[in-house]
C-alpha positions as a printed NumPy array, in Angstrom:
array([[105.589,  95.478, 106.919],
       [108.257,  95.176, 109.596],
       [107.152,  94.944, 113.211],
       [108.227,  97.914, 115.337],
       [111.418,  97.262, 117.244],
       [112.872,  99.728, 119.708],
       [116.112,  99.125, 121.571],
       [116.356, 101.337, 124.642],
       [119.978, 102.455, 125.028],
       [119.507, 104.878, 127.934],
       [116.846, 107.185, 129.304],
       [117.448, 109.646, 126.446],
       [118.715, 107.376, 123.623],
       [116.745, 104.78 , 121.706],
       [117.251, 102.876, 118.487],
       [114.127, 102.543, 116.35 ],
       [113.952, 100.023, 113.529],
       [114.095, 102.14 , 110.388],
       [110.687, 102.707, 108.877],
       [109.136, 104.815, 106.135],
       [107.799, 107.317, 108.659],
       [111.453, 108.247, 109.401],
       [112.1  , 109.433, 105.815],
       [111.593, 113.18 , 106.291],
       [113.504, 113.422, 109.577],
       [116.286, 111.228, 108.2  ],
       [116.596, 113.388, 105.079],
       [116.643, 116.559, 107.182],
       [119.418, 115.144, 109.346],
       [121.48 , 114.089, 106.307],
       [120.857, 117.398, 104.524],
       [121.945, 119.43 , 107.561],
       [125.126, 117.352, 107.883],
       [126.279, 116.957, 104.276],
       [129.771, 118.389, 104.766],
       [130.292, 116.468, 108.011],
       [129.046, 113.114, 106.674],
       [130.324, 113.488, 103.118],
       [133.983, 113.374, 104.163],
       [133.872, 109.614, 104.715],
       [130.522, 108.262, 103.465],
       [130.053, 107.61 ,  99.737],
       [126.243, 107.596,  99.717],
       [125.682, 111.143, 101.039],
       [125.841, 112.784,  97.609],
       [123.091, 110.441,  96.352],
       [120.586, 111.449,  99.064],
       [119.175, 114.523,  97.333],
       [115.523, 114.289,  98.375],
       [113.059, 112.643, 100.731],
       [112.236, 110.293,  97.841],
       [115.885, 109.137,  97.741],
       [115.786, 108.427, 101.468],
       [112.451, 106.626, 101.055],
       [114.006, 104.369,  98.399],
       [116.904, 103.68 , 100.78 ],
       [114.472, 102.783, 103.584],
       [112.575, 100.437, 101.277],
       [115.882,  98.754, 100.427],
       [116.618,  98.413, 104.158],
       [113.211,  96.852, 104.76 ],
       [113.806,  94.339, 101.953],
       [117.234,  93.388, 103.335],
       [115.708,  93.036, 106.819],
       [113.054,  90.671, 105.47 ],
       [115.873,  88.603, 103.934],
       [117.797,  88.587, 107.271],
       [120.749,  90.34 , 105.616],
       [120.568,  93.582, 107.58 ],
       [118.928,  95.3  , 110.51 ],
       [118.902,  99.109, 110.456],
       [117.945, 101.602, 113.122],
       [117.656, 105.349, 113.414],
       [119.214, 106.855, 116.521],
       [116.873, 108.997, 118.574],
       [118.437, 111.282, 121.212],
       [116.129, 113.338, 123.4  ],
       [113.268, 112.65 , 120.958],
       [115.24 , 113.892, 117.923],
       [116.63 , 111.779, 115.089],
       [120.423, 112.274, 115.17 ],
       [121.839, 109.372, 113.146],
       [121.692, 105.794, 111.954],
       [123.232, 102.498, 113.003],
       [122.799,  98.944, 111.863],
       [124.171,  95.491, 111.291],
       [124.904,  94.965, 107.607],
       [126.311,  92.244, 105.386],
       [124.844,  89.625, 107.709],
       [125.885,  86.129, 106.729],
       [123.697,  83.722, 108.657],
       [125.701,  80.662, 107.569],
       [128.889,  82.146, 109.033],
       [127.055,  84.052, 111.796],
       [128.775,  87.364, 111.156],
       [127.951,  90.918, 110.208],
       [129.297,  94.463, 110.22 ],
       [128.207,  97.549, 112.121],
       [127.772, 100.745, 110.128],
       [126.954, 104.074, 111.732],
       [126.859, 107.83 , 111.396],
       [125.881, 110.7  , 113.652],
       [124.89 , 114.338, 113.181],
       [127.715, 116.733, 114.008],
       [125.733, 118.289, 116.879],
       [125.402, 114.853, 118.52 ],
       [129.1  , 113.92 , 118.361],
       [131.083, 113.651, 121.592],
       [128.159, 112.816, 123.889],
       [128.61 , 109.027, 124.111],
       [125.587, 108.442, 121.881],
       [127.404, 106.304, 119.321],
       [129.493, 104.376, 121.836],
       [126.401, 103.398, 123.804],
       [124.389, 102.681, 120.647],
       [127.15 , 100.33 , 119.462],
       [127.073,  98.524, 122.817],
       [123.335,  97.956, 122.37 ],
       [123.836,  96.732, 118.783],
       [126.557,  94.339, 119.974],
       [124.212,  92.99 , 122.675],
       [121.514,  92.514, 120.044],
       [123.851,  90.987, 117.461],
       [125.579,  88.531, 119.779],
       [122.581,  87.856, 122.015],
       [119.323,  88.008, 120.072],
       [120.718,  87.314, 116.593],
       [123.308,  84.733, 117.658],
       [126.167,  86.213, 115.654],
       [129.716,  85.083, 116.392],
       [131.72 ,  87.882, 114.718],
       [130.948,  91.559, 114.196],
       [133.178,  93.908, 112.206],
       [133.529,  97.682, 112.026],
       [135.367,  99.43 , 109.199],
       [136.493, 103.054, 109.397],
       [138.565, 105.247, 107.108],
       [142.164, 105.561, 108.282],
       [141.697, 109.347, 108.369],
       [138.487, 109.121, 110.434],
       [139.871, 109.026, 113.979],
       [136.474, 109.685, 115.599],
       [134.961, 106.629, 113.942],
       [137.972, 104.483, 114.865],
       [137.662, 105.551, 118.499],
       [134.389, 103.597, 118.85 ],
       [135.736, 100.067, 118.178],
       [138.928, 100.924, 120.057],
       [136.986, 101.945, 123.19 ],
       [134.909,  98.76 , 122.871],
       [138.064,  96.59 , 122.708],
       [137.607,  95.39 , 119.142],
       [140.723,  93.813, 117.652],
       [142.348,  95.84 , 114.883],
       [142.881,  93.209, 112.189],
       [144.454,  95.323, 109.467],
       [144.092,  97.911, 106.739],
       [141.973,  97.372, 103.635],
       [143.854,  99.382, 101.042],
       [141.839, 101.693,  98.788],
       [138.662,  99.846,  99.782],
       [136.097, 102.639,  99.434],
       [135.601, 105.38 ,  96.864],
       [134.479, 108.657,  98.458],
       [134.505, 111.986,  96.631],
       [136.483, 110.482,  93.74 ],
       [139.247, 109.39 ,  96.119],
       [139.97 , 105.846,  97.275],
       [140.131, 105.58 , 101.054],
       [141.967, 102.972, 103.087],
       [139.802, 101.361, 105.774],
       [140.825, 100.001, 109.164],
       [139.173,  96.629, 109.84 ],
       [138.18 ,  95.91 , 113.438],
       [136.443,  92.756, 114.693],
       [134.818,  91.501, 117.884],
       [134.033,  87.855, 118.601],
       [131.12 ,  86.794, 120.761],
       [133.506,  85.161, 123.252],
       [135.3  ,  88.52 , 123.677],
       [132.171,  90.643, 124.19 ],
       [131.534,  91.793, 127.718],
       [129.222,  94.727, 128.083]])
C-alpha cells in the first residue's frame, strides 16, 4: 500500500498520488472525454470499464513500488480533471519522462502548466533526477505548448513513434535538465 502523497499546486489544484479509490472518478473523466483524449493517446480505447482503470492503477502502484514511475491524478476545485506523472524513470541515469492529459473542460486554465511545474520541482528536487523529457504528437499543439512555455529544449522529432487509432504519429521530443530548471 502506497503512502498518501499530495502535492499542492495552488489553492484550487492538487496532485494526489494515484490510488484505487480514484478508479471510478478516473473512469468517469476518461469516459466523458473519449473523443478529446483519443486523438493522441493510444490507451483510451482500452479503458472500457472501472475494472480496466483499476487494473491500470494497480500497474501504476507496482511501478511506483519499483521506483519506475510516480503517477498522480489532478484535482481542480475538488474534481478529478486529469492525470500527470513521471514515467520511464531510470534511477541509474537519473532521468524520466512526464506524461499528462486533461479533461476538455479543464483545458486553457493553466492547470497543466502549473501541474508540470510542480512535477518538475518534485522530479528535480525530491527525486534527484537530472533530465526530464516530454513527448507530444506533432499535431498536438496544445500539448507542445506546455514544454515550450516551460523552456524545455526541443531536441527533435521521433518519426512514427506511437500508434494511435491505427495511424503512426510523429512525436516531438523535449527535454529539461536540472541545471536549466528555474521555477
